[in-house]
CSV table of C-alpha atoms and ligand atoms in Angstrom, one decimal:
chain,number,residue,atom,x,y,z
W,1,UNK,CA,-16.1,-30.0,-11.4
W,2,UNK,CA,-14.4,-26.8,-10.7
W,3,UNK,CA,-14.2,-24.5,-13.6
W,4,UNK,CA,-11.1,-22.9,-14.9
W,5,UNK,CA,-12.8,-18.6,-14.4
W,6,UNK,CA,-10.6,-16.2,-12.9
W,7,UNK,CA,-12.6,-14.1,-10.4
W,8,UNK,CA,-11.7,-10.4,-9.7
W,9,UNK,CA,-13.8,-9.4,-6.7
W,10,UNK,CA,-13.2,-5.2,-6.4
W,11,UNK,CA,-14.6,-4.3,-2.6
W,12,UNK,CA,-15.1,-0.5,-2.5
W,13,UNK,CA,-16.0,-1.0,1.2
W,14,UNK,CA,-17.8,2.3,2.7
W,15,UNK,CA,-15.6,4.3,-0.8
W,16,UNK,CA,-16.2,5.7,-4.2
W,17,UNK,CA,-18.8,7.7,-5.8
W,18,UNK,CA,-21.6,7.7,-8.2
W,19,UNK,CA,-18.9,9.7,-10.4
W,20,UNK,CA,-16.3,6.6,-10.1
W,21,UNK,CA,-18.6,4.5,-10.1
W,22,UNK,CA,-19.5,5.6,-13.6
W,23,UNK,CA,-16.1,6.2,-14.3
W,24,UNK,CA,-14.8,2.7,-13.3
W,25,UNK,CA,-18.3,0.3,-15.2
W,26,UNK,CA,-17.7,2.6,-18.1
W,27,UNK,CA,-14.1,1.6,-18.6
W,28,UNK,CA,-14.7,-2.4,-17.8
W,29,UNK,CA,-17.5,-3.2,-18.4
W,30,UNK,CA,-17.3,-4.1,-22.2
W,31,UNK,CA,-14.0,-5.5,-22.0
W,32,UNK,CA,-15.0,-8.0,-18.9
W,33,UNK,CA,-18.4,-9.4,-18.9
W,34,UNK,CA,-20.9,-8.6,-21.0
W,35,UNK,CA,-23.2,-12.3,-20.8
W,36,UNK,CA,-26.2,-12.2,-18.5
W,37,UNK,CA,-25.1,-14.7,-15.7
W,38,UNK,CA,-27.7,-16.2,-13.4
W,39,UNK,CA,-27.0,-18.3,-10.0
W,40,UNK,CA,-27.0,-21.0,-11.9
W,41,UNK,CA,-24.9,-20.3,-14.7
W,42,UNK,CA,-22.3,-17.8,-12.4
W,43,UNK,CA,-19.4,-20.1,-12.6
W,44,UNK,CA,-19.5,-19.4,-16.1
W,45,UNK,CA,-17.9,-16.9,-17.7
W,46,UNK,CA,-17.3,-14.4,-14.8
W,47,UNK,CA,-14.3,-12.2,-14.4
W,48,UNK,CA,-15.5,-9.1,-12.5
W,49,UNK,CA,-17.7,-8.8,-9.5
W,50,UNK,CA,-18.5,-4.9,-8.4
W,51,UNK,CA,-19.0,-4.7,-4.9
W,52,UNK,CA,-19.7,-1.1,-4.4
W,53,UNK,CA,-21.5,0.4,-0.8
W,54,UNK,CA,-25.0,-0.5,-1.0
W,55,UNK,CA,-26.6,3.0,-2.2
W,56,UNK,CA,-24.6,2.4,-5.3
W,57,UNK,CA,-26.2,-1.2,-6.3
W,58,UNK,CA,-29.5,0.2,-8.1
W,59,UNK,CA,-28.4,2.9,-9.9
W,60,UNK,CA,-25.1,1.0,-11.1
W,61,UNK,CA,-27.4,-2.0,-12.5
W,62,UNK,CA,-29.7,0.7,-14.3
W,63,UNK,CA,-27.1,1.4,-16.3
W,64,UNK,CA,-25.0,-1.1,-16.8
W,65,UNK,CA,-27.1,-4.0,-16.6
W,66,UNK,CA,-24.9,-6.9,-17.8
W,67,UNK,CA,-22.9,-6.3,-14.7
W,68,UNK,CA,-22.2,-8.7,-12.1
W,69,UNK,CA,-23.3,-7.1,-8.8
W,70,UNK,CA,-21.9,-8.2,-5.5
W,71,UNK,CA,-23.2,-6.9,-2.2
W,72,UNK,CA,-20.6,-6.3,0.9
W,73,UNK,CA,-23.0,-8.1,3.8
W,74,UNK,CA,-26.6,-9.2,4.6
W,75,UNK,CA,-28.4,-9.5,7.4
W,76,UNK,CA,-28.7,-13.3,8.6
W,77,UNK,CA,-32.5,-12.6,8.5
W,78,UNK,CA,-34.8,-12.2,5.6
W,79,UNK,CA,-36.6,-9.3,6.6
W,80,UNK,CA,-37.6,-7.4,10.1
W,81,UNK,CA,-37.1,-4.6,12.5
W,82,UNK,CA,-33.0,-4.1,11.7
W,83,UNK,CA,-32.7,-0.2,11.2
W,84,UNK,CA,-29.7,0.4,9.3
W,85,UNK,CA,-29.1,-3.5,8.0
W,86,UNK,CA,-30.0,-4.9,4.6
W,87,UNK,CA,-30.4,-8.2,3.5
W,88,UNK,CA,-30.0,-10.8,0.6
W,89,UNK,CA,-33.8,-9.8,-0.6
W,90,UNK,CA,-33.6,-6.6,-0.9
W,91,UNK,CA,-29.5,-7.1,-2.5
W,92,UNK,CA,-31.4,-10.0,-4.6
W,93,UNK,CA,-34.1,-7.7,-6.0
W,94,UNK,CA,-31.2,-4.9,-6.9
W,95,UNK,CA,-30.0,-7.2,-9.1
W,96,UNK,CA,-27.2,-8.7,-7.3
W,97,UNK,CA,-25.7,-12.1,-7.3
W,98,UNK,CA,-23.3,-12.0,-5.2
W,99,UNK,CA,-22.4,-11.2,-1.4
W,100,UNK,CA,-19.3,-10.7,0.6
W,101,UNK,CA,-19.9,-12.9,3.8
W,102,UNK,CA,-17.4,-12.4,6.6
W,103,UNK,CA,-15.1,-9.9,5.8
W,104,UNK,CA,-12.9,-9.6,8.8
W,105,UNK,CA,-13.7,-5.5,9.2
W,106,UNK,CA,-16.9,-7.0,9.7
W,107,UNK,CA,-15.8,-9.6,12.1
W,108,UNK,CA,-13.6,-7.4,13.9
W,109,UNK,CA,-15.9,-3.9,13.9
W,110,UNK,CA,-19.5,-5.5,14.3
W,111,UNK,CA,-18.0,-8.8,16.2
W,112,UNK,CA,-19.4,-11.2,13.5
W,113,UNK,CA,-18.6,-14.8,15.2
W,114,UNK,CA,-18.3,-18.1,12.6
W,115,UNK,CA,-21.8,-18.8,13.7
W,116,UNK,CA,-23.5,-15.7,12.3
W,117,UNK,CA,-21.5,-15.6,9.2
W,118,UNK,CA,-22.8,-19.6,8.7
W,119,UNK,CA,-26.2,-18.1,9.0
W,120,UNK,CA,-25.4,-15.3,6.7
W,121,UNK,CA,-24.4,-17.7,4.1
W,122,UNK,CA,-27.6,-19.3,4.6
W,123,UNK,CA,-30.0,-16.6,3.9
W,124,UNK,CA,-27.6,-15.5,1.0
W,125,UNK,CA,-28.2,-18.8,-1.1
W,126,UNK,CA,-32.1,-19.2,0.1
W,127,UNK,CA,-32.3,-16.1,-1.5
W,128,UNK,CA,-30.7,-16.9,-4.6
W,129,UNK,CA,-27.3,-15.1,-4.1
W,130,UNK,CA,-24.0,-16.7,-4.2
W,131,UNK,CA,-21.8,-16.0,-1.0
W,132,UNK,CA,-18.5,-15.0,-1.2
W,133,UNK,CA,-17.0,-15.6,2.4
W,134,UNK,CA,-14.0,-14.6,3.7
W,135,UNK,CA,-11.4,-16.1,6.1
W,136,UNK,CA,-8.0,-15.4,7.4
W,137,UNK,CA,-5.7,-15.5,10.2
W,138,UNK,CA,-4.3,-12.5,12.5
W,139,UNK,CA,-0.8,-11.2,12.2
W,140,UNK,CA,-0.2,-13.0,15.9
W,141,UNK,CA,-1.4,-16.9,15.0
W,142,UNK,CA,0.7,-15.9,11.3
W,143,UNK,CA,3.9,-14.8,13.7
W,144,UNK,CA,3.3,-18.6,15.9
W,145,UNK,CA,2.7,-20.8,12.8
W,146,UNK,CA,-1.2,-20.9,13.4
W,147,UNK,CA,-2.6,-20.1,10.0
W,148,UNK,CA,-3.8,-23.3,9.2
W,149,UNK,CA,-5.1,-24.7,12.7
W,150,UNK,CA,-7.1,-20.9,12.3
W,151,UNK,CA,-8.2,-20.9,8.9
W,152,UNK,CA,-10.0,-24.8,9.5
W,153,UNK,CA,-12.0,-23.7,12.7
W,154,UNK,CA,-13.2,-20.6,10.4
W,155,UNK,CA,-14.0,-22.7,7.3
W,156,UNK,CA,-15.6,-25.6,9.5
W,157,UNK,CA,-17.9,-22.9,11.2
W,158,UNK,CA,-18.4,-20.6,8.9
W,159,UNK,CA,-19.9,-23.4,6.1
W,160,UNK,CA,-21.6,-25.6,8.9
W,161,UNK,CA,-24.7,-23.8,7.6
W,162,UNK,CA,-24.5,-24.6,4.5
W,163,UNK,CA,-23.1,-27.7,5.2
W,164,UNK,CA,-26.3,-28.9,7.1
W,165,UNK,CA,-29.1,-27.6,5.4
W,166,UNK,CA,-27.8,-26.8,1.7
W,167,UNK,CA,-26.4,-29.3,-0.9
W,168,UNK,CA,-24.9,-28.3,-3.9
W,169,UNK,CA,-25.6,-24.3,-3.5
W,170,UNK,CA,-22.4,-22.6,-5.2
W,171,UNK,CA,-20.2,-20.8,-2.6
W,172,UNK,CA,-16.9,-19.1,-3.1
W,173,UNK,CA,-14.3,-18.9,-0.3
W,174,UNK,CA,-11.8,-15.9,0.1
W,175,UNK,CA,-8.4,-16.4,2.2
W,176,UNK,CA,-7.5,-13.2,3.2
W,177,UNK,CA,-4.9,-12.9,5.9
W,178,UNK,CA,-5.9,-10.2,8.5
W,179,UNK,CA,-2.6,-8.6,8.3
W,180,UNK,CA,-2.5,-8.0,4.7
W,181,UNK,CA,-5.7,-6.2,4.3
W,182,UNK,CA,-5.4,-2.4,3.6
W,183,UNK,CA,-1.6,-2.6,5.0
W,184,UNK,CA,0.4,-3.0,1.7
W,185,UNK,CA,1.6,-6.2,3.0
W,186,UNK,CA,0.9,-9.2,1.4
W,187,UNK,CA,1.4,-12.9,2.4
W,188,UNK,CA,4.5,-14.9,0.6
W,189,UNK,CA,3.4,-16.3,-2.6
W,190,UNK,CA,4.7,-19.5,-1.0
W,191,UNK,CA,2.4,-19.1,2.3
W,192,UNK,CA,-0.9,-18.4,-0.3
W,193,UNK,CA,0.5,-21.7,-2.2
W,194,UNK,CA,0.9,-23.8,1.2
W,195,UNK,CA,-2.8,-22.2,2.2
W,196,UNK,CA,-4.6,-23.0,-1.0
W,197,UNK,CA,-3.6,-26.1,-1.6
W,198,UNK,CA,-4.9,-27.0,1.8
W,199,UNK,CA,-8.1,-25.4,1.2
W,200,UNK,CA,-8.5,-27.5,-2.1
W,201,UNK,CA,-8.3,-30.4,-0.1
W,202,UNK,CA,-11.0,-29.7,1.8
W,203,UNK,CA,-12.7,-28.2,-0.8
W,204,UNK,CA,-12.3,-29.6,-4.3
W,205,UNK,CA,-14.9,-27.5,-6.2
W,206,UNK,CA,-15.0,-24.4,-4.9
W,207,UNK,CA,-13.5,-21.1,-6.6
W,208,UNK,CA,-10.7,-19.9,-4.0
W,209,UNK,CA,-9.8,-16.4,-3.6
W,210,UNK,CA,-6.7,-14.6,-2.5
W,211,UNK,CA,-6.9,-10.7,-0.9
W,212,UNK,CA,-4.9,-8.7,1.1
W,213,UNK,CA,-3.1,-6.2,-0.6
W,214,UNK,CA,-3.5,-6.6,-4.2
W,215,UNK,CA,-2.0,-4.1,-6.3
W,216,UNK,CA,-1.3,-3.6,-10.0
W,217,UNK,CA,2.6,-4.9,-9.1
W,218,UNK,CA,1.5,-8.5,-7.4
W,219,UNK,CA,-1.7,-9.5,-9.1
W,220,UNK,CA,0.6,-11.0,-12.1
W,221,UNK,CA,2.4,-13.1,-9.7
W,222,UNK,CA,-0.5,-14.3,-7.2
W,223,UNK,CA,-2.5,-15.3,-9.8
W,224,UNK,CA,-0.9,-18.3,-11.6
W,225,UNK,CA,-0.2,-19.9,-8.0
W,226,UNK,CA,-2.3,-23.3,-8.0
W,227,UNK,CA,-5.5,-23.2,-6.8
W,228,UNK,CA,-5.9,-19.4,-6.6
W,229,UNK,CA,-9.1,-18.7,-8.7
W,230,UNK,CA,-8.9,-15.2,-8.4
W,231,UNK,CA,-8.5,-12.3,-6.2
W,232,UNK,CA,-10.3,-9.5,-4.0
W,233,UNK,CA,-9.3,-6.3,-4.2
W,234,UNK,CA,-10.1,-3.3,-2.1
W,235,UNK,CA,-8.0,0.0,-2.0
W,236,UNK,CA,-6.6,-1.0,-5.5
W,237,UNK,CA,-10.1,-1.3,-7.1
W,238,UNK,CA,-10.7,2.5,-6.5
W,239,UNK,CA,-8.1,3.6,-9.2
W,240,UNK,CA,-9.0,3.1,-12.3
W,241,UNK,CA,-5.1,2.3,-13.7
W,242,UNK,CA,-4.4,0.0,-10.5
W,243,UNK,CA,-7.6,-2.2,-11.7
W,244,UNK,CA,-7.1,-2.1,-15.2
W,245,UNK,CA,-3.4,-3.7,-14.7
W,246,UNK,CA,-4.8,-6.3,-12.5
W,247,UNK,CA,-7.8,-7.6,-15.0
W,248,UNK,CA,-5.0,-7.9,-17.3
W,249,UNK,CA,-3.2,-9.6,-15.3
W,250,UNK,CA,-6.1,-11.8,-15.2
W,251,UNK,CA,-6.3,-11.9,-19.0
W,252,UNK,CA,-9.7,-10.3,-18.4
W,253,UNK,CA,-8.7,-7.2,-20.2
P,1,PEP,C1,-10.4,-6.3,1.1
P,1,PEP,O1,-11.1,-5.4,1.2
P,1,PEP,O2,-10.9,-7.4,1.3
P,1,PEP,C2,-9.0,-6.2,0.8
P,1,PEP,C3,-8.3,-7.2,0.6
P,1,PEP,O3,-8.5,-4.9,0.8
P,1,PEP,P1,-7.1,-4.4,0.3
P,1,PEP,O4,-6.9,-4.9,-1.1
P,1,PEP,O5,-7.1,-2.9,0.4
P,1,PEP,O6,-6.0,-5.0,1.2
């Protein structure tokens, strides 16, 4: 059974500082979750994921260690000769529970195909972290009526993995239209209706996201629309004002 949480995902992509950082925890942190959660229990009382660049992960769990973690990427390996890379271990044994899987910058600037990202997911929930992976169309299959055709190829591929070799792992699935992301353009709350529902069909249980563009101003209206379990936020995370609106928005706040 799906549970009723409200999931706000803040991506700081390759942003921030140890300062914000502080910042940023400080303010929240009380006021959102303050109950240990474990993979097992993470569809429980969640409302804020941090997904800060990797160098941040350790320290921010130091000191704020009721925080739920999320990492930005792993490697689709466990461990081995990958300079530069991390993976779900390593994000695992910072304390992390989470991982973005399939963000289109990575798609786009590191080519990720549907394939790796299915083999991403993998590792992420062998290694006890719950993926959040991301989908969405470009602004040229939006334009020709695409989305859908689009967004089923990438879900079908994307949780093969999973699909195959993995029953019953916790996954979270993030519609975020390529178009929308870092633009200030968001989808019609009727196009995020038509595209969630759809996804619900396919799948019944699993905490949908919406991203692309979510500020202070639209978070109160994206989030009531059915079947949206919560968004991911990246420019508007960074300000400590714009995210406050939005987790009360939420009614996290
Ligand atoms: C994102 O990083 O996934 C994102 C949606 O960014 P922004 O909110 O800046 O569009």
């Amino acid at each position: 059974m799906l549970n009723q949480n409200t999931y706000i995902v803040s991506n700081w992509k390759m942003n921030g500082t140890n300062a914000l950082m502080h910042d940023m925890v400080k303010t929240f942190i009380e006021k959102t979750v303050t109950k240990k959660v474990t993979p097992e229990s993470a569809h429980t009382n969640v409302s804020w994921i941090f997904c800060p660049p990797a160098s941040l992960l350790t320290e921010t769990k130091r000191h704020y260690p009721t925080i739920n973690l999320g990492g930005q990427d792993c490697h689709p390996k466990r461990a081995g000769a990958f300079t530069g890379d991390i993976s779900a271990l390593l994000l695992k044994e910072s304390g992390v529970y989470y991982v973005i899987i399939g963000h289109s910058e990575r798609r786009q600037h590191h080519n990720e195909s549907n394939a790796i990202i299915a083999e991403k997911a993998c590792m992420a929930i062998e290694c006890g972290l719950i993926p959040i992976i991301c989908i969405g169309e470009s602004e040229e299959n939006y334009i020709k009526g695409q989305t859908l055709a689009v967004l089923n190829d990438q879900l079908t591929e994307s949780l093969s993995g999973i699909r195959q070799h993995i029953t019953q792992a916790p996954f979270i699935v993030a519609y975020e239209p390529i178009w929308a992301i870092g633009t200030g353009k968001t989808a019609t709350l009727t196009d995020i209706e038509k595209v969630h529902s759809f996804l619900r069909k396919q799948l019944p249980d699993t905490p949908l996201l919406y991203g692309g563009s979510v500020t202070a101003s639209n978070a109160g209206d994206i989030l009531p629309i059915p079947h949206v379990n919560g968004v991911l936020v990246g420019d508007a995370s960074l300000k400590v004002d714009e995210f406050k609106a939005i987790l009360e928005a939420a009614g996290a706040y």
